[in-house]
Short mmCIF file of C-alpha atoms in Angstrom, two decimals:
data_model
loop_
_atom_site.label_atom_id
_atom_site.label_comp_id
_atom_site.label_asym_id
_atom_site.label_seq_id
_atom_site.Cartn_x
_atom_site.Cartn_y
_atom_site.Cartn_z
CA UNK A 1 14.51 3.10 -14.87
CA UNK A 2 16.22 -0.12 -13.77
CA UNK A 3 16.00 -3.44 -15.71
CA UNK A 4 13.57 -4.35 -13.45
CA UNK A 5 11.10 -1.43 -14.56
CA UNK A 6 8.03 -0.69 -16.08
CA UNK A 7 6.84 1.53 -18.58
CA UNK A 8 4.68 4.55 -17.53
CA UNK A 9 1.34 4.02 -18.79
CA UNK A 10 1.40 0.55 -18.80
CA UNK A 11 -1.32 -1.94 -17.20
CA UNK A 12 -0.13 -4.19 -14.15
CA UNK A 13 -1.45 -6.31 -11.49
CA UNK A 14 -0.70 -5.45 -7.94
CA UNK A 15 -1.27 -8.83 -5.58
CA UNK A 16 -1.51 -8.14 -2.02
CA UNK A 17 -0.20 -11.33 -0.40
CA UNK A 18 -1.04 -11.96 3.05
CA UNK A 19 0.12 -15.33 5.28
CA UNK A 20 1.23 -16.77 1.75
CA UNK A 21 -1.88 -16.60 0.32
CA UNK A 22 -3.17 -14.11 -2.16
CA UNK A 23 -5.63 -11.65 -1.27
CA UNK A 24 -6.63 -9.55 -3.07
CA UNK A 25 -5.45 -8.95 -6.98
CA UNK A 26 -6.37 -5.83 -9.18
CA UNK A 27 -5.66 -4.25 -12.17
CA UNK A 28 -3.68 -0.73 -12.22
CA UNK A 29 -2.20 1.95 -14.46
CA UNK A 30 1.94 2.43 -13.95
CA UNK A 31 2.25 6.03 -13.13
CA UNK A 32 6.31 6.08 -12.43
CA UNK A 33 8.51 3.46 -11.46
CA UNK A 34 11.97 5.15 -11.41
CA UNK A 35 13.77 1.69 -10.03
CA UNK A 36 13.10 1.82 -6.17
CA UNK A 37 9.67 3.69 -5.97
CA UNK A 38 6.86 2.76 -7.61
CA UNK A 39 3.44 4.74 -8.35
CA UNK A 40 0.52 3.07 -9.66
CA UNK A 41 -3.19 4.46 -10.13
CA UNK A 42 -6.62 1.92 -9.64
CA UNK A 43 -9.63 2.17 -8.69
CA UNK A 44 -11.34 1.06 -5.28
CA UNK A 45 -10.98 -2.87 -6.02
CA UNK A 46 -12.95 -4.27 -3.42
CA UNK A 47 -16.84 -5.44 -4.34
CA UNK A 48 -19.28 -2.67 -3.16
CA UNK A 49 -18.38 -0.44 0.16
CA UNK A 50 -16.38 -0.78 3.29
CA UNK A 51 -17.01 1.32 6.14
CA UNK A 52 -14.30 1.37 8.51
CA UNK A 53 -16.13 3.45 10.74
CA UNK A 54 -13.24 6.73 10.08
CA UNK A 55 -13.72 6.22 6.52
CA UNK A 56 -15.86 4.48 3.38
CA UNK A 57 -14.27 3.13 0.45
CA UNK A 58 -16.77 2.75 -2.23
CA UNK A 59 -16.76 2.68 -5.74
CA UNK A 60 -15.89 5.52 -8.07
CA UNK A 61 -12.82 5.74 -5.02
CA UNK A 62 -9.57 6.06 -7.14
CA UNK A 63 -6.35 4.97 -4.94
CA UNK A 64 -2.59 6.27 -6.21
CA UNK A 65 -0.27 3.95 -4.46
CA UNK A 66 3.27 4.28 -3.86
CA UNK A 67 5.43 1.43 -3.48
CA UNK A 68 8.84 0.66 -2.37
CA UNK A 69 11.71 -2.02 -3.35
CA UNK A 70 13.48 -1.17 -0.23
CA UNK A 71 10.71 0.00 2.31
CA UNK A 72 8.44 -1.89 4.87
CA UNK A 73 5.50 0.11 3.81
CA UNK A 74 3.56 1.33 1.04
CA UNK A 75 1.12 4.66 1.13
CA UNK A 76 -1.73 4.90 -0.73
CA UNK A 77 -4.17 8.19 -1.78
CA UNK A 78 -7.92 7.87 -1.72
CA UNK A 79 -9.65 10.25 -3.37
CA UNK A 80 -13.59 10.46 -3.80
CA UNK A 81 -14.90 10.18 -7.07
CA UNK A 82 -15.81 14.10 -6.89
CA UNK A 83 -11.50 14.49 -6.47
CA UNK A 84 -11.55 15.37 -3.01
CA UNK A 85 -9.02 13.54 -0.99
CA UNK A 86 -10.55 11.52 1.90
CA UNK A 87 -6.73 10.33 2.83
CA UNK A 88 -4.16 8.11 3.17
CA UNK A 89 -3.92 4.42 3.85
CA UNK A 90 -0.37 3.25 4.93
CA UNK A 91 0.18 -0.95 4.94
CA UNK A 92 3.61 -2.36 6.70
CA UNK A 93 4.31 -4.84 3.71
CA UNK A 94 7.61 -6.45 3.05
CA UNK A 95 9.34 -4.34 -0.47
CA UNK A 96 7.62 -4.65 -3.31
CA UNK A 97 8.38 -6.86 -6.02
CA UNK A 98 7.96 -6.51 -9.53
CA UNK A 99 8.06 -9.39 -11.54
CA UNK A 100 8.45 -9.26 -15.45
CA UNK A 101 5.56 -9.57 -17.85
CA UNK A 102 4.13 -13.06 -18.58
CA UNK A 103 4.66 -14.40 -14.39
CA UNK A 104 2.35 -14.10 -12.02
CA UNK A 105 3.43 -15.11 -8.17
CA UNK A 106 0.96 -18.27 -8.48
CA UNK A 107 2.62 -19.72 -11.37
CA UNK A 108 -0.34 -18.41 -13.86
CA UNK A 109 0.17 -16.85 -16.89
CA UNK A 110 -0.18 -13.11 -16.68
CA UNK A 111 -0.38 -10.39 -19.78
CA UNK A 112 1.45 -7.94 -18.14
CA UNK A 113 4.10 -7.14 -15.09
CA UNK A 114 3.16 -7.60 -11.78
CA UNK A 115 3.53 -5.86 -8.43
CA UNK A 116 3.75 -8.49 -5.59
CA UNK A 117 3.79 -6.87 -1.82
CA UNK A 118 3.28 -8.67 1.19
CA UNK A 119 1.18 -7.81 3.91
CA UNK A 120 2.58 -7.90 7.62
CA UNK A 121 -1.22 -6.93 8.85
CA UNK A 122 -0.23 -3.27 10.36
CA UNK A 123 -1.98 -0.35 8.50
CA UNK A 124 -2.08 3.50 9.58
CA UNK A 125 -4.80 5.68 8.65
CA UNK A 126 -4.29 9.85 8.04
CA UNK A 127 -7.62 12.06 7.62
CA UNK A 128 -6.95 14.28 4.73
CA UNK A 129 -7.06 17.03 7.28
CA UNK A 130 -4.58 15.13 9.20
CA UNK A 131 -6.47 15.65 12.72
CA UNK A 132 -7.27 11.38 12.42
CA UNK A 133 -3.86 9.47 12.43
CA UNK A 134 -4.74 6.42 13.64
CA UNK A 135 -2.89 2.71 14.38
CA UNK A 136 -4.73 -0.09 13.21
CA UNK A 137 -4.47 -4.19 13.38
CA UNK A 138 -1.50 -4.15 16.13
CA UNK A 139 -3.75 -6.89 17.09
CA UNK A 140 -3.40 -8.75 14.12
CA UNK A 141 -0.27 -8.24 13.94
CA UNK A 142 0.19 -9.62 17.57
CA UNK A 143 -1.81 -12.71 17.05
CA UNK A 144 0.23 -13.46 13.52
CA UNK A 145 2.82 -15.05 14.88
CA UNK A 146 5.73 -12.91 12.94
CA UNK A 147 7.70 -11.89 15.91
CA UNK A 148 8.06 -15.49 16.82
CA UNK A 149 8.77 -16.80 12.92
CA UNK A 150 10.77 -13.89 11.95
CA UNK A 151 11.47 -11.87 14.17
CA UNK A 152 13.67 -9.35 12.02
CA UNK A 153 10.50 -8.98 9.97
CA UNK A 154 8.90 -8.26 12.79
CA UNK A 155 11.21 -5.29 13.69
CA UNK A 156 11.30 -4.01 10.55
CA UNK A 157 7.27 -3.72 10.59
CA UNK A 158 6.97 -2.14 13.89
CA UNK A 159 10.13 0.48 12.76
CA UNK A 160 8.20 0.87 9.44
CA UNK A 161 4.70 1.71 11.59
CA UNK A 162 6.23 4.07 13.69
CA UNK A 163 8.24 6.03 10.74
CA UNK A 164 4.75 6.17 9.33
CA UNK A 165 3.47 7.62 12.26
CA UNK A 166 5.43 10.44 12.93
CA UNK A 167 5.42 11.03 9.00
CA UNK A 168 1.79 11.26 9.25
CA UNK A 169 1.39 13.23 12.34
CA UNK A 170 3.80 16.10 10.43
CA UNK A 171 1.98 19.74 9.06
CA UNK A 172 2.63 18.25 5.68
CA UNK A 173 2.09 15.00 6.62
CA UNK A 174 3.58 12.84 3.37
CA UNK A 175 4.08 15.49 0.83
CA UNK A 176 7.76 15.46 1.00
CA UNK A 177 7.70 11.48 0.94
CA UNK A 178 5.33 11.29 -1.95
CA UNK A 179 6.71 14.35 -3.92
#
């Protein structure tokens, strides 16, 4: 592990920033962090359910998520409560950052490390079957002004969507990439 690591096993916070402002923050159990990828384990964060219309997550969802310190993306594993795998959701973030216990992104005091990624608004869905790969929030994207205030950013999201794509349209889909 690299200076910058965590232990296995320990708690952190991952903060999904998005347009500089935080949106989402949730606890989450350190998995493996072996100093560029890093694997953390939570459960469905979000208050109650959200249908998406090719997919619900709802409580009692568990979500392993696999980060990067040098990838525009991050993959994450839903499973049902029951342990069935429902799928994988893909964000385009900026790398992941993982700050040392005690800091939090905000300024706050936090009691453990913290996993800061930064959401660039494209997402790709995968069916655990891997029939449903699906695009979603190129409008978003569009209307978020990136390609005009950074546009390298913007290339690296749209390279990042597209490696997701044809990673997720494969037989084994991300098993290599996750393994």
């Amino acid at each position: 592990m690299s200076v910058n690591s965590a232990e296995p096993g320990a708690r952190l916070e991952v903060v999904l920033v998005k347009a500089g402002r935080t949106k989402i923050r949730y606890p989450a159990e350190l998995l493996q962090d072996d100093g560029n990828r890093i694997t953390v384990r939570a459960p469905w964060a979000g208050s109650g359910v959200r249908d998406f219309g090719f997919v619900r997550f709802e409580p009692g969802d568990v979500f392993t998520e696999y980060y990067w310190r040098d990838r525009w993306y991050s993959v994450k594993e839903v499973r049902a409560a029951d342990g069935s795998v429902k799928g994988w959701y893909c964000d385009v973030t900026r790398p992941a950052v993982l700050l040392p216990p005690g800091t939090r992104s905000d300024g706050e005091t936090a009691v453990g490390p913290g996993l800061v990624v930064e959401d660039l608004d494209l997402d790709l869905w995968r069916s655990a079957d891997g029939r449903d790969v699906r695009r979603l929030d190129e409008d978003e994207f569009a209307g978020s002004g990136l390609t005009e205030t950074d546009p390298q950013a913007a290339s690296a999201a749209v390279a990042a969507l597209d490696t997701l794509e044809a990673l997720a349209s494969r037989a084994d889909g991300f098993e290599e990439l996750l393994s």
